[in-house]
Amino acid sequence: MLDKQYQAKDHEAKIYKMWLDHDCFSPDSEISQNLNKKSKKANESFSIIMPPPNANDPLHVGHAMFVTLEDIMIRFARMQGKDTVWIPGTDHAGIETQFVFEKKLKKEGKSRFNFDRETLFKMIWDYVSENSAVAVDQIKQLGASADWSRYKFTLDKDIVETVTETFIKMNQDGLVYRANRLVNFCPKCGTAFSNLEVDHKEQDTSLYYIKYGPFTLATTRPETKFGDTGLAVHPDDKRYQKYIGQEIEVEGLNGNFKLKVIADDFVDPKFGTGVVKITPYHDFNDFAAWQRHKDELPEPIQIVDFEGRLTATAGKYAGLKIAIAREQVIKDLEEKGLLVKIDKNYHNNLSVCYRCGNPIEPLPLPQFYIKVKSLTNSVIKKIDQGEIKVFGAGHDKILRHWLETLEDWNISRQIVWGIRLPIWYEIDKNLDAQITFIDQEKNRVSGKLADLLKENSIEEIRAGLQNISARIEANYLISQENPGERYLQETDTFDTWFSSSQWPFVTLINNKPGDFERFYPTNTMETAYDILMFWVMRMLMMGIYKTGQTPFKNIYLHGLIRDAKGLKMSKSKGNVVNPMEISEKYGTDALRMALVIRSSAGLDKSVGDADFKAGRNLSNKLWNASRFILITREENQVNQPINCAHDQVFKEKLKQITKDVTKNLESFQLGVAADTLYNEFWHWFCDQCIEESKKGLINQDLMLDGLKTFLKLLHPFIPFVTEAIWQELAKENLVEDKILTSSAWPE
RNA sequence: GGACAAUUAGCUCAGUUGGUUAGAGCGCACGAUUCACAUUCGUGAGGUCACAAGUUCGAGUCUUGUAUUGUCCACCA
């Protein structure tokens, strides 16, 4: 006899263990093979590569969403008898993780500067190892029917090798180059970012009007004036015609200097005074202008360093942090009578680091870039050929827009937690490289390689190495292996997205023999729309580049999970839902149902306590309907009418529901499928049919069949309670298949 | 400035080839109950489907425009 209430807690862990014990999630196990044998779809492969969560972080509700949706797809495909695999993994999450680790170091009174890069890497490795079981255990708790024997981590040796091989191949194909351009540099995090990783924040600031010789010009960044190498006006601006091409004398804070006036139509004559100072190394527009007028203008000057301080060129302001330097400069300009006025109500957008929120500095840095044009074109072609379907409320158009406008991809990051670039500098040819290392006395030493070698051996430098900045003209070798004793490896690591963009094929190439041929291209990529361009777009580019095929046929994008009122979840608002707490309190099935029911691809979804309760109630309802059917069988087994009045109608309706749900699932209408099942089960099967069966209008065996059908149809959505009930039926010998997870989908 | 969405019951949201009386959860009102389930059951109230025009025998659904909200991108120093 079943309990009156279904207690999720008493069943879930046991059931998950049973699935694992029977190897239900592996496509190679006996139980899976048996299921395939019975199916007409055994030749179809169905694979999903799990978006690897950050190995270091506990799961949030967004993870619960992807686990739910992907598990539904996988369980459905598996029950259909397809050759099904879901490959799980975790991500080293370069910047995220190093940022968290550095915060921890700071609490201990240390920083990344105290350690050589190898020691620091090892410390982070150990830290991540300690925590990485948490994410995996939580994914399991959410019922994920992933094949854990195929689990991968982005820093696994074989993965790293394949990722760097791809880079080497790209280099051979002429897709890699090194360039000295402005990058988005975060002085706080100590690394450059791609354009995609920069946030923009509206701010109120001041616009300063400053005297520049015969001109007055407006700027928000007076502290960069020491890096000015020219002035620009609009070519048609009548006010300034006579100055174009002239050199003018400017009174400055560090003495007088000369600037050439150029004409360029990027200048808006209506903004400020229509005169712009050109500071190529600290402003993207100015850099572009300098490149257009290279022959007219002198070499740019770097006035801000990588720690956010003014350089020696700034004279008495050298070493000051930007904000302080700005105040000082303004004060001094005012004293000298060079400050004309300040517009204090100026409003603009400031670029900030998406990670730490501090201002991003445009700074010149030699970095490795990937030419993207041929890659994006190949993706567009595949889309045009209809090889990729996007489910997600207009995001296909956004994807296309990105593919058409994407700029070359800066893949160098100045952090240690990642895959080191397979770039090698020959020592004797790069004696002018700038090196920072920890010497044997634990002192941090910086300087030119040639100078450092006078006091230290190359082994000492290599062992304590923190950073190499080779000149843009530097010779380098690209090689998987260390080319020899007289080489130093580049200290930059790959952008995390460079490795994760290869995830679909690296996880298959470096897995069980034959997996790549068997499961690639994967069927569906399911992830949140907010990483469409970071990840999905790049997976398409890299997948097609490396394999000639799209890495997946379908892209299902889910939205943000919001709170009950539709507000974004955030720690500061205190409205963050911890999926694990919900799972403990109401059951994993309740959580899953609340997330998926009536959800729509590409649209945000709000959930709250009421939704979780509704989910829990469904589990209980299912449990009790089963309880009723089992009880009445025991009590009434001998004496049941064979043909009842509503039998035929019942069968037809059941068939229709099966057909509808199957169709919904096949067309990625997961939210509709869940809604249909919820309503038909509760309001038709329970409220109507069970009541009618009590009156003898529906045959009891038929009711059992109906229950079994609903258990199967509901199983992908709420796997635990359906399996728990199935096991009760199995005890009574009422089912053929021992395990619901590995049973066939109804027709 | 550009693009993409959304707008349906008090709240949060479904409604995919246009087709009877537009649905769910929660909330609300009234009632029931030792009979599988109070994590229950029954009955009910509540909607000019943002607005306007158009296509059509027929529009929540298609077209155009407007408004509001949101997201993404770009950005003038």
PDB file of N, CA, C and O in Angstrom, chain A residues 10-32:
ATOM      1  N   ASP A  10      12.085  10.999  -0.031  1.00  0.00           N
ATOM      2  CA  ASP A  10      12.297   9.579   0.278  1.00  0.00           C
ATOM      3  C   ASP A  10      12.669   8.777  -0.961  1.00  0.00           C
ATOM      4  O   ASP A  10      13.126   7.649  -0.847  1.00  0.00           O
ATOM      5  N   HIS A  11      12.441   9.322  -2.148  1.00  0.00           N
ATOM      6  CA  HIS A  11      12.614   8.528  -3.350  1.00  0.00           C
ATOM      7  C   HIS A  11      13.761   8.957  -4.263  1.00  0.00           C
ATOM      8  O   HIS A  11      14.391   8.122  -4.889  1.00  0.00           O
ATOM      9  N   GLU A  12      13.982  10.262  -4.360  1.00  0.00           N
ATOM     10  CA  GLU A  12      14.796  10.763  -5.476  1.00  0.00           C
ATOM     11  C   GLU A  12      16.210  10.182  -5.524  1.00  0.00           C
ATOM     12  O   GLU A  12      16.643   9.691  -6.569  1.00  0.00           O
ATOM     13  N   ALA A  13      16.909  10.244  -4.397  1.00  0.00           N
ATOM     14  CA  ALA A  13      18.304   9.781  -4.405  1.00  0.00           C
ATOM     15  C   ALA A  13      18.365   8.288  -4.746  1.00  0.00           C
ATOM     16  O   ALA A  13      19.213   7.849  -5.526  1.00  0.00           O
ATOM     17  N   LYS A  14      17.445   7.526  -4.178  1.00  0.00           N
ATOM     18  CA  LYS A  14      17.406   6.087  -4.426  1.00  0.00           C
ATOM     19  C   LYS A  14      17.174   5.793  -5.898  1.00  0.00           C
ATOM     20  O   LYS A  14      17.795   4.914  -6.494  1.00  0.00           O
ATOM     21  N   ILE A  15      16.237   6.547  -6.473  1.00  0.00           N
ATOM     22  CA  ILE A  15      15.897   6.298  -7.874  1.00  0.00           C
ATOM     23  C   ILE A  15      17.065   6.656  -8.784  1.00  0.00           C
ATOM     24  O   ILE A  15      17.383   5.917  -9.713  1.00  0.00           O
ATOM     25  N   TYR A  16      17.718   7.779  -8.490  1.00  0.00           N
ATOM     26  CA  TYR A  16      18.843   8.163  -9.342  1.00  0.00           C
ATOM     27  C   TYR A  16      19.931   7.079  -9.285  1.00  0.00           C
ATOM     28  O   TYR A  16      20.514   6.721 -10.298  1.00  0.00           O
ATOM     29  N   LYS A  17      20.146   6.570  -8.096  1.00  0.00           N
ATOM     30  CA  LYS A  17      21.151   5.516  -7.927  1.00  0.00           C
ATOM     31  C   LYS A  17      20.756   4.268  -8.731  1.00  0.00           C
ATOM     32  O   LYS A  17      21.588   3.647  -9.382  1.00  0.00           O
ATOM     33  N   MET A  18      19.469   3.963  -8.712  1.00  0.00           N
ATOM     34  CA  MET A  18      19.014   2.792  -9.467  1.00  0.00           C
ATOM     35  C   MET A  18      19.282   2.974 -10.968  1.00  0.00           C
ATOM     36  O   MET A  18      19.759   2.063 -11.637  1.00  0.00           O
ATOM     37  N   TRP A  19      19.006   4.168 -11.461  1.00  0.00           N
ATOM     38  CA  TRP A  19      19.276   4.448 -12.883  1.00  0.00           C
ATOM     39  C   TRP A  19      20.750   4.230 -13.197  1.00  0.00           C
ATOM     40  O   TRP A  19      21.105   3.631 -14.208  1.00  0.00           O
ATOM     41  N   LEU A  20      21.598   4.757 -12.292  1.00  0.00           N
ATOM     42  CA  LEU A  20      23.041   4.610 -12.513  1.00  0.00           C
ATOM     43  C   LEU A  20      23.461   3.141 -12.430  1.00  0.00           C
ATOM     44  O   LEU A  20      24.242   2.672 -13.247  1.00  0.00           O
ATOM     45  N   ASP A  21      22.905   2.435 -11.442  1.00  0.00           N
ATOM     46  CA  ASP A  21      23.270   1.021 -11.279  1.00  0.00           C
ATOM     47  C   ASP A  21      22.928   0.200 -12.523  1.00  0.00           C
ATOM     48  O   ASP A  21      23.624  -0.754 -12.848  1.00  0.00           O
ATOM     49  N   HIS A  22      21.851   0.577 -13.181  1.00  0.00           N
ATOM     50  CA  HIS A  22      21.468  -0.145 -14.395  1.00  0.00           C
ATOM     51  C   HIS A  22      22.050   0.482 -15.659  1.00  0.00           C
ATOM     52  O   HIS A  22      21.712   0.080 -16.757  1.00  0.00           O
ATOM     53  N   ASP A  23      22.860   1.536 -15.462  1.00  0.00           N
ATOM     54  CA  ASP A  23      23.533   2.160 -16.590  1.00  0.00           C
ATOM     55  C   ASP A  23      22.542   2.671 -17.642  1.00  0.00           C
ATOM     56  O   ASP A  23      22.781   2.557 -18.843  1.00  0.00           O
ATOM     57  N   CYS A  24      21.445   3.229 -17.160  1.00  0.00           N
ATOM     58  CA  CYS A  24      20.368   3.653 -18.065  1.00  0.00           C
ATOM     59  C   CYS A  24      20.779   4.801 -18.982  1.00  0.00           C
ATOM     60  O   CYS A  24      20.165   5.012 -20.021  1.00  0.00           O
ATOM     61  N   PHE A  25      21.775   5.591 -18.568  1.00  0.00           N
ATOM     62  CA  PHE A  25      22.085   6.819 -19.316  1.00  0.00           C
ATOM     63  C   PHE A  25      23.149   6.607 -20.383  1.00  0.00           C
ATOM     64  O   PHE A  25      23.442   7.507 -21.159  1.00  0.00           O
ATOM     65  N   SER A  26      23.756   5.442 -20.359  1.00  0.00           N
ATOM     66  CA  SER A  26      24.785   5.177 -21.363  1.00  0.00           C
ATOM     67  C   SER A  26      24.145   4.533 -22.587  1.00  0.00           C
ATOM     68  O   SER A  26      23.352   3.604 -22.457  1.00  0.00           O
ATOM     69  N   PRO A  27      24.468   5.011 -23.766  1.00  0.00           N
ATOM     70  CA  PRO A  27      23.885   4.417 -24.971  1.00  0.00           C
ATOM     71  C   PRO A  27      24.462   3.027 -25.253  1.00  0.00           C
ATOM     72  O   PRO A  27      23.958   2.320 -26.110  1.00  0.00           O
ATOM     73  N   ASP A  28      25.517   2.662 -24.516  1.00  0.00           N
ATOM     74  CA  ASP A  28      26.183   1.400 -24.790  1.00  0.00           C
ATOM     75  C   ASP A  28      25.726   0.273 -23.872  1.00  0.00           C
ATOM     76  O   ASP A  28      26.089  -0.869 -24.079  1.00  0.00           O
ATOM     77  N   SER A  29      24.955   0.613 -22.841  1.00  0.00           N
ATOM     78  CA  SER A  29      24.589  -0.406 -21.854  1.00  0.00           C
ATOM     79  C   SER A  29      23.579  -1.384 -22.447  1.00  0.00           C
ATOM     80  O   SER A  29      22.906  -1.105 -23.437  1.00  0.00           O
ATOM     81  N   GLU A  30      23.461  -2.515 -21.777  1.00  0.00           N
ATOM     82  CA  GLU A  30      22.552  -3.552 -22.234  1.00  0.00           C
ATOM     83  C   GLU A  30      21.118  -3.029 -22.262  1.00  0.00           C
ATOM     84  O   GLU A  30      20.378  -3.239 -23.223  1.00  0.00           O
ATOM     85  N   ILE A  31      20.746  -2.330 -21.209  1.00  0.00           N
ATOM     86  CA  ILE A  31      19.352  -1.893 -21.102  1.00  0.00           C
ATOM     87  C   ILE A  31      19.004  -0.882 -22.209  1.00  0.00           C
ATOM     88  O   ILE A  31      17.917  -0.907 -22.774  1.00  0.00           O
ATOM     89  N   SER A  32      19.991  -0.026 -22.564  1.00  0.00           N
ATOM     90  CA  SER A  32      19.743   0.945 -23.639  1.00  0.00           C
ATOM     91  C   SER A  32      19.684   0.246 -24.995  1.00  0.00           C
ATOM     92  O   SER A  32      18.862   0.568 -25.849  1.00  0.00           O
TER      93      SER A  32
END
